[in-house]
Short mmCIF file of C-alpha atoms and ligand atoms in Angstrom, two decimals:
data_model
loop_
_atom_site.label_atom_id
_atom_site.label_comp_id
_atom_site.label_asym_id
_atom_site.label_seq_id
_atom_site.Cartn_x
_atom_site.Cartn_y
_atom_site.Cartn_z
CA UNK A 724 35.75 118.41 65.07
CA UNK A 725 37.61 120.79 62.78
CA UNK A 726 36.71 124.39 61.97
CA UNK A 727 34.76 125.08 58.92
CA UNK A 728 36.77 126.57 56.10
CA UNK A 729 37.60 130.36 56.30
CA UNK A 730 39.86 132.82 54.63
CA UNK A 731 42.73 134.40 56.66
CA UNK A 732 43.96 137.88 56.65
CA UNK A 733 46.87 139.02 58.82
CA UNK A 734 46.36 142.73 59.12
CA UNK A 735 49.39 145.00 59.02
CA UNK A 736 47.53 148.14 60.09
CA UNK A 737 44.39 149.15 61.85
CA UNK A 738 43.10 150.59 58.69
CA UNK A 739 43.63 147.32 56.72
CA UNK A 740 41.82 145.44 59.59
CA UNK A 741 38.97 147.87 59.50
CA UNK A 742 38.59 147.62 55.73
CA UNK A 743 38.48 143.81 55.86
CA UNK A 744 35.91 143.87 58.61
CA UNK A 745 33.65 146.32 56.71
CA UNK A 746 33.92 144.60 53.30
CA UNK A 747 33.69 140.78 54.14
CA UNK A 748 30.33 139.45 54.70
CA UNK A 749 30.97 137.66 58.00
CA UNK A 750 34.51 138.55 59.16
CA UNK A 751 35.73 138.00 62.79
CA UNK A 752 38.70 139.50 64.52
CA UNK A 753 41.32 136.98 65.77
CA UNK A 754 43.22 138.23 68.93
CA UNK A 755 44.63 135.64 71.38
CA UNK A 756 42.23 132.99 69.99
CA UNK A 757 41.59 131.48 73.41
CA UNK A 758 37.88 131.88 73.06
CA UNK A 759 37.35 132.08 69.40
CA UNK A 760 39.42 129.12 68.29
CA UNK A 761 37.42 126.69 70.50
CA UNK A 762 34.22 128.17 69.02
CA UNK A 763 35.58 127.65 65.46
CA UNK A 764 36.62 124.06 66.24
CA UNK A 765 33.07 123.33 67.57
CA UNK A 766 31.59 125.20 64.60
CA UNK A 767 29.75 127.46 66.86
CA UNK A 768 31.41 130.34 65.01
CA UNK A 769 31.69 130.12 61.14
CA UNK A 770 33.21 133.32 59.87
CA UNK A 771 34.00 133.76 56.17
CA UNK A 772 37.36 135.55 57.03
CA UNK A 773 39.47 135.74 60.14
CA UNK A 774 41.19 139.10 60.52
CA UNK A 775 44.19 138.41 62.57
CA UNK A 776 45.25 141.60 64.52
CA UNK A 777 48.30 140.11 66.27
CA UNK A 778 50.62 142.19 64.13
CA UNK A 779 49.10 145.52 65.18
CA UNK A 780 50.70 147.94 67.61
CA UNK A 781 47.91 147.69 70.15
CA UNK A 782 49.80 146.29 73.14
CA UNK A 783 50.69 148.75 75.90
CA UNK A 784 50.18 149.66 79.49
CA UNK A 785 50.42 153.38 80.21
CA UNK A 786 49.69 155.68 83.05
CA UNK A 787 48.16 159.08 82.09
CA UNK A 788 47.13 161.65 84.85
CA UNK A 789 44.55 159.64 86.57
CA UNK A 790 44.05 156.63 84.36
CA UNK A 791 45.71 153.39 83.31
CA UNK A 792 45.38 152.86 79.56
CA UNK A 793 45.64 149.37 78.23
CA UNK A 794 45.92 148.49 74.49
CA UNK A 795 43.45 145.89 73.41
CA UNK A 796 46.07 143.41 72.44
CA UNK A 797 47.88 143.49 75.72
CA UNK A 798 48.17 139.95 76.90
CA UNK A 799 46.52 138.91 80.18
CA UNK A 800 49.85 137.85 81.53
CA UNK A 801 51.54 141.19 80.74
CA UNK A 802 48.81 142.95 82.68
CA UNK A 803 48.92 140.49 85.55
CA UNK A 804 52.70 140.95 85.98
CA UNK A 805 52.92 144.64 85.43
CA UNK A 806 54.34 146.51 88.38
CA UNK A 807 52.46 149.54 87.28
CA UNK A 808 49.11 147.80 87.36
CA UNK A 809 49.97 146.21 90.72
CA UNK A 810 50.73 149.60 92.14
CA UNK A 811 47.87 151.58 90.64
CA UNK A 812 45.07 148.99 90.10
CA UNK A 813 45.74 146.01 92.27
CA UNK A 814 42.06 144.92 91.82
CA UNK A 815 42.98 144.05 88.20
CA UNK A 816 46.11 142.17 89.17
CA UNK A 817 44.02 140.04 91.62
CA UNK A 818 41.32 139.49 89.13
CA UNK A 819 43.71 138.24 86.46
CA UNK A 820 44.94 135.51 88.60
CA UNK A 821 41.51 133.89 88.31
CA UNK A 822 41.60 134.06 84.52
CA UNK A 823 42.18 130.52 83.13
CA UNK A 824 45.75 129.27 83.81
CA UNK A 825 49.12 130.76 82.82
CA UNK A 826 49.22 129.18 79.30
CA UNK A 827 45.82 130.77 78.59
CA UNK A 828 46.92 134.16 79.98
CA UNK A 829 50.10 134.14 77.87
CA UNK A 830 47.95 134.25 74.74
CA UNK A 831 44.58 135.70 75.79
CA UNK A 832 44.24 139.47 75.37
CA UNK A 833 42.64 142.20 77.49
CA UNK A 834 40.48 143.44 74.68
CA UNK A 835 39.57 139.98 73.49
CA UNK A 836 38.14 139.08 76.85
CA UNK A 837 36.13 142.28 76.91
CA UNK A 838 34.85 141.83 73.27
CA UNK A 839 33.94 138.15 74.00
CA UNK A 840 31.76 139.36 76.91
CA UNK A 841 31.38 136.10 78.77
CA UNK A 842 29.05 136.90 81.68
CA UNK A 843 31.11 134.69 83.93
CA UNK A 844 34.48 136.33 82.92
CA UNK A 845 36.44 138.43 85.32
CA UNK A 846 37.70 141.30 83.21
CA UNK A 847 34.23 142.51 82.07
CA UNK A 848 33.19 142.75 85.73
CA UNK A 849 36.33 144.69 86.67
CA UNK A 850 35.74 147.08 83.87
CA UNK A 851 32.08 147.59 85.07
CA UNK A 852 33.29 147.93 88.70
CA UNK A 853 35.74 150.69 87.74
CA UNK A 854 33.53 152.59 85.10
CA UNK A 855 36.23 151.82 82.43
CA UNK A 856 35.92 153.54 79.01
CA UNK A 857 36.40 151.63 75.84
CA UNK A 858 37.94 153.24 72.81
CA UNK A 859 36.52 151.76 69.61
CA UNK A 860 37.67 152.40 65.95
CA UNK A 861 35.61 151.98 62.89
CA UNK A 862 36.09 153.25 59.27
CA UNK A 863 34.43 156.57 60.31
CA UNK A 864 36.70 157.22 63.30
CA UNK A 865 36.86 156.66 67.06
CA UNK A 866 34.10 156.58 69.59
CA UNK A 867 34.04 155.96 73.39
CA UNK A 868 31.69 153.55 75.07
CA UNK A 869 31.33 153.32 78.85
CA UNK A 870 31.63 149.86 80.40
CA UNK A 871 28.08 149.90 81.46
CA UNK A 872 26.82 150.51 77.97
CA UNK A 873 29.38 148.17 76.32
CA UNK A 874 27.96 144.94 77.71
CA UNK A 875 24.50 144.42 76.19
CA UNK A 876 23.83 140.70 76.79
CA UNK A 877 25.49 137.29 77.23
CA UNK A 878 28.26 137.44 74.61
CA UNK A 879 26.80 140.58 73.24
CA UNK A 880 28.47 144.09 73.17
CA UNK A 881 27.87 147.52 71.63
CA UNK A 882 30.60 146.86 69.19
CA UNK A 883 29.52 146.89 65.52
CA UNK A 884 30.73 144.05 63.40
CA UNK A 885 33.06 146.42 61.49
CA UNK A 886 34.60 148.05 64.61
CA UNK A 887 37.72 147.21 66.52
CA UNK A 888 38.17 147.73 70.29
CA UNK A 889 41.59 149.45 70.49
CA UNK A 890 42.16 150.71 73.97
CA UNK A 891 40.55 150.73 77.40
CA UNK A 892 40.86 153.55 80.02
CA UNK A 893 40.60 152.47 83.67
CA UNK A 894 40.58 155.10 86.50
CA UNK A 895 43.29 154.93 89.21
CA UNK A 896 41.50 154.89 92.58
CA UNK A 897 42.47 157.31 95.36
CA UNK A 898 44.62 156.68 98.36
CA UNK A 899 42.97 154.70 101.17
CA UNK A 900 41.30 152.32 98.68
CA UNK A 901 41.22 148.60 99.41
CA UNK A 902 40.17 145.94 97.05
CA UNK A 903 39.17 142.22 96.92
CA UNK A 904 38.14 139.58 94.49
CA UNK A 905 36.11 136.59 95.87
CA UNK A 906 35.47 133.79 93.28
CA UNK A 907 33.73 130.47 93.40
CA UNK A 908 34.52 128.09 90.65
CA UNK A 909 34.79 124.19 90.39
CA UNK A 910 38.48 124.17 89.51
CA UNK A 911 40.93 126.97 89.92
CA UNK A 912 41.22 127.82 86.16
CA UNK A 913 37.50 127.48 85.38
CA UNK A 914 35.19 130.33 84.59
CA UNK A 915 33.47 131.61 87.71
CA UNK A 916 30.22 130.14 88.94
CA UNK A 917 30.01 133.53 90.75
CA UNK A 918 32.75 136.07 91.44
CA UNK A 919 32.52 139.48 93.33
CA UNK A 920 34.83 142.39 92.71
CA UNK A 921 35.00 145.17 95.29
CA UNK A 922 36.86 148.36 96.08
CA UNK A 923 36.27 150.34 99.21
CA UNK A 924 37.65 153.93 99.65
CA UNK A 925 37.83 155.32 103.19
CA UNK A 926 37.83 158.93 104.24
CA UNK A 927 40.24 160.39 106.73
CA UNK A 928 37.89 159.22 109.67
CA UNK A 929 37.74 155.62 108.39
CA UNK A 930 34.22 155.94 107.04
CA UNK A 931 33.45 154.55 103.56
CA UNK A 932 33.63 157.33 101.08
CA UNK A 933 32.90 155.23 98.04
CA UNK A 934 32.35 151.36 97.42
CA UNK A 935 32.26 149.70 94.00
CA UNK A 936 30.83 146.28 93.75
CA UNK A 937 30.47 144.22 90.57
CA UNK A 938 29.41 140.60 90.18
CA UNK A 939 30.14 138.14 87.43
CA UNK A 940 28.32 134.90 86.69
CA UNK A 941 25.05 136.10 88.03
CA UNK A 942 23.29 137.58 85.05
CA UNK A 943 23.63 138.00 81.26
CA UNK A 944 26.12 140.90 81.85
CA UNK A 945 28.28 141.89 84.79
CA UNK A 946 26.14 143.48 87.52
CA UNK A 947 26.94 146.60 89.33
CA UNK A 948 25.39 146.48 92.75
CA UNK A 949 24.55 150.21 93.13
CA UNK A 950 22.10 149.98 96.14
CA UNK A 951 24.64 147.90 98.02
CA UNK A 952 27.30 150.45 97.32
CA UNK A 953 25.01 153.32 98.49
CA UNK A 954 24.13 151.38 101.71
CA UNK A 955 27.78 151.53 102.67
CA UNK A 956 28.60 155.14 101.85
CA UNK A 957 29.26 157.60 104.78
CA UNK A 958 29.48 154.86 107.46
CA UNK A 959 32.25 153.06 109.30
CA UNK A 960 31.73 149.55 108.12
CA UNK A 961 30.54 147.14 110.75
CA UNK A 962 29.90 143.37 110.23
CA UNK A 963 26.09 144.06 110.31
CA UNK A 964 26.32 146.87 107.65
CA UNK A 965 28.52 144.67 105.43
CA UNK A 966 26.14 141.65 105.78
CA UNK A 967 23.21 143.93 104.81
CA UNK A 968 25.08 145.29 101.73
CA UNK A 969 25.99 141.82 100.76
CA UNK A 970 22.37 140.82 100.76
CA UNK A 971 21.55 143.93 98.69
CA UNK A 972 24.22 142.89 96.24
CA UNK A 973 22.79 139.48 95.87
CA UNK A 974 19.31 140.94 95.30
CA UNK A 975 20.64 142.77 92.40
CA UNK A 976 21.71 139.55 90.56
CA UNK A 977 19.69 137.81 87.86
CA UNK A 978 21.28 134.39 87.75
CA UNK A 979 20.13 131.57 85.39
CA UNK A 980 20.22 127.86 86.14
CA UNK A 981 22.48 125.81 83.99
CA UNK A 982 24.37 122.54 84.21
CA UNK A 983 26.93 124.23 86.38
CA UNK A 984 24.63 125.49 89.15
CA UNK A 985 21.10 126.46 89.87
CA UNK A 986 20.11 130.11 90.03
CA UNK A 987 19.35 130.03 93.84
CA UNK A 988 22.80 128.63 94.60
CA UNK A 989 24.47 131.34 92.48
CA UNK A 990 22.44 134.07 94.30
CA UNK A 991 23.17 132.69 97.78
CA UNK A 992 26.83 132.50 96.84
CA UNK A 993 26.78 136.03 95.64
CA UNK A 994 25.81 137.22 99.14
CA UNK A 995 28.54 135.10 100.78
CA UNK A 996 31.26 136.24 98.40
CA UNK A 997 30.10 139.86 98.51
CA UNK A 998 30.27 139.83 102.36
CA UNK A 999 33.80 138.37 102.34
CA UNK A 1000 35.00 140.72 99.49
CA UNK A 1001 33.54 143.91 101.22
CA UNK A 1002 35.13 142.83 104.51
CA UNK A 1003 38.61 142.24 102.94
CA UNK A 1004 38.53 145.40 100.79
CA UNK A 1005 37.54 147.48 103.98
CA UNK A 1006 40.35 145.82 105.91
CA UNK A 1007 42.96 146.49 103.26
CA UNK A 1008 42.00 150.15 102.79
CA UNK A 1009 43.32 151.07 106.28
C1 FAD B 1458 40.72 126.56 79.07
C2 FAD B 1458 40.32 128.02 79.22
C3 FAD B 1458 40.01 128.56 80.35
C4 FAD B 1458 39.60 129.91 80.44
N1 FAD B 1458 39.30 130.50 81.58
C5 FAD B 1458 38.98 131.70 81.67
C6 FAD B 1458 38.52 132.27 82.94
O1 FAD B 1458 38.58 131.72 83.98
N2 FAD B 1458 38.21 133.65 82.83
C7 FAD B 1458 38.07 134.35 81.69
O2 FAD B 1458 37.70 135.44 81.76
N3 FAD B 1458 38.35 133.74 80.62
C8 FAD B 1458 38.82 132.56 80.44
N4 FAD B 1458 39.13 132.05 79.28
C9 FAD B 1458 39.08 132.90 78.00
C10 FAD B 1458 40.35 133.71 77.91
O3 FAD B 1458 40.34 134.73 79.01
C11 FAD B 1458 40.41 134.40 76.50
O4 FAD B 1458 41.68 134.86 76.43
C12 FAD B 1458 39.47 135.63 76.38
O5 FAD B 1458 38.16 135.35 76.65
C13 FAD B 1458 39.44 136.08 74.90
O6 FAD B 1458 40.60 136.75 74.57
P1 FAD B 1458 41.40 136.43 73.22
O7 FAD B 1458 42.40 137.50 73.08
O8 FAD B 1458 41.89 135.01 73.25
O9 FAD B 1458 40.29 136.70 72.18
P2 FAD B 1458 39.82 135.75 70.82
O10 FAD B 1458 39.56 134.37 71.28
O11 FAD B 1458 40.83 135.91 69.71
O12 FAD B 1458 38.46 136.53 70.47
C14 FAD B 1458 37.34 136.45 71.23
C15 FAD B 1458 36.24 137.30 70.71
O13 FAD B 1458 36.50 138.73 70.74
C16 FAD B 1458 36.62 139.25 69.47
N5 FAD B 1458 37.71 140.24 69.53
C17 FAD B 1458 38.95 140.01 70.10
N6 FAD B 1458 39.77 141.09 70.14
C18 FAD B 1458 38.99 142.10 69.59
C19 FAD B 1458 39.08 143.55 69.40
N7 FAD B 1458 40.25 144.13 69.75
N8 FAD B 1458 38.20 144.23 68.85
C20 FAD B 1458 36.96 143.62 68.50
N9 FAD B 1458 36.77 142.26 68.76
C21 FAD B 1458 37.68 141.58 69.30
C22 FAD B 1458 36.76 138.11 68.44
O14 FAD B 1458 36.35 138.41 67.21
C23 FAD B 1458 36.08 137.04 69.12
O15 FAD B 1458 34.68 137.22 68.84
C24 FAD B 1458 39.59 130.64 79.15
C25 FAD B 1458 39.91 130.09 77.96
C26 FAD B 1458 40.32 128.76 77.94
C27 FAD B 1458 40.64 128.19 76.61
#
């Protein structure tokens, strides 16, 4: 099938993109096109205008005092291969290796994946795990949205139709932090059936100072497993403690059954993957 007819505007400035988004009836932003173009071709999206933002200066990876700041148009592959990201946020580097395959990652953008808000996608879950902050621009200026408020449902975000995601701020985690991504998918480049993203920060005595656990593919939005995180805080992590936290993490999920997997299977796998991820993150924090 071919896409329904639409007008096309290649924006040469953020202001021009915002004006087009606010004046056209049903305009859509085009970034890497790796999610939007398949939707157009299947006529699941029928915008009147595509506002192409690929000419905008929104592609960058920068370190500020205690954050990495990524421009929304930064390609997945640029983030994945960035030495700065590998040094300061290796959770993100590991997560990106699970996003599609290299051809997809060459075109797909960091901001596009977040704005698309697929509940099985890796980057929204990483953003939720790290309490990322999203900088959004509209015709009336900038606003900041926390990752937990940004994802409002499956494919739904707090972005207004006339707003552009321009930048994402991710905190750099302290020394003695380990990380792990454990993902189950049918083929290596498929979206996750379930994926678990963990960081563990240890104190000087080797006890868990802070754990961050987020789960993709197990609810309409990425899930932050707060009770599981709390159950680990302050203790030297033993296999029994980790297994208990993994069960807590699975209990926080709200999976649906679909043609890919039944809900019970996803919940069971969330526990298995959480146990593996916490164990590996704890081991790599030493
Ligand atoms: C075969 C295949 C396999 C894939 N596998 C995975 C996978 O395993 N994991 C995964 O996470 N993803 C996967 N993807 C999706 C891929 O990561 C996409 O790159 C990503 O979801 C969307 O990014 P994009 O830049 O291509 O956005 P686009 O497709 O251009 O846009 C997606 C949506 O976001 C909106 N949008 C884009 N940028 C902005 C912005 N700056 N501000 C506001 N709205 C914006 C668009 O209007 C559109 O609604 C796969 C895609 C394909 C084709």
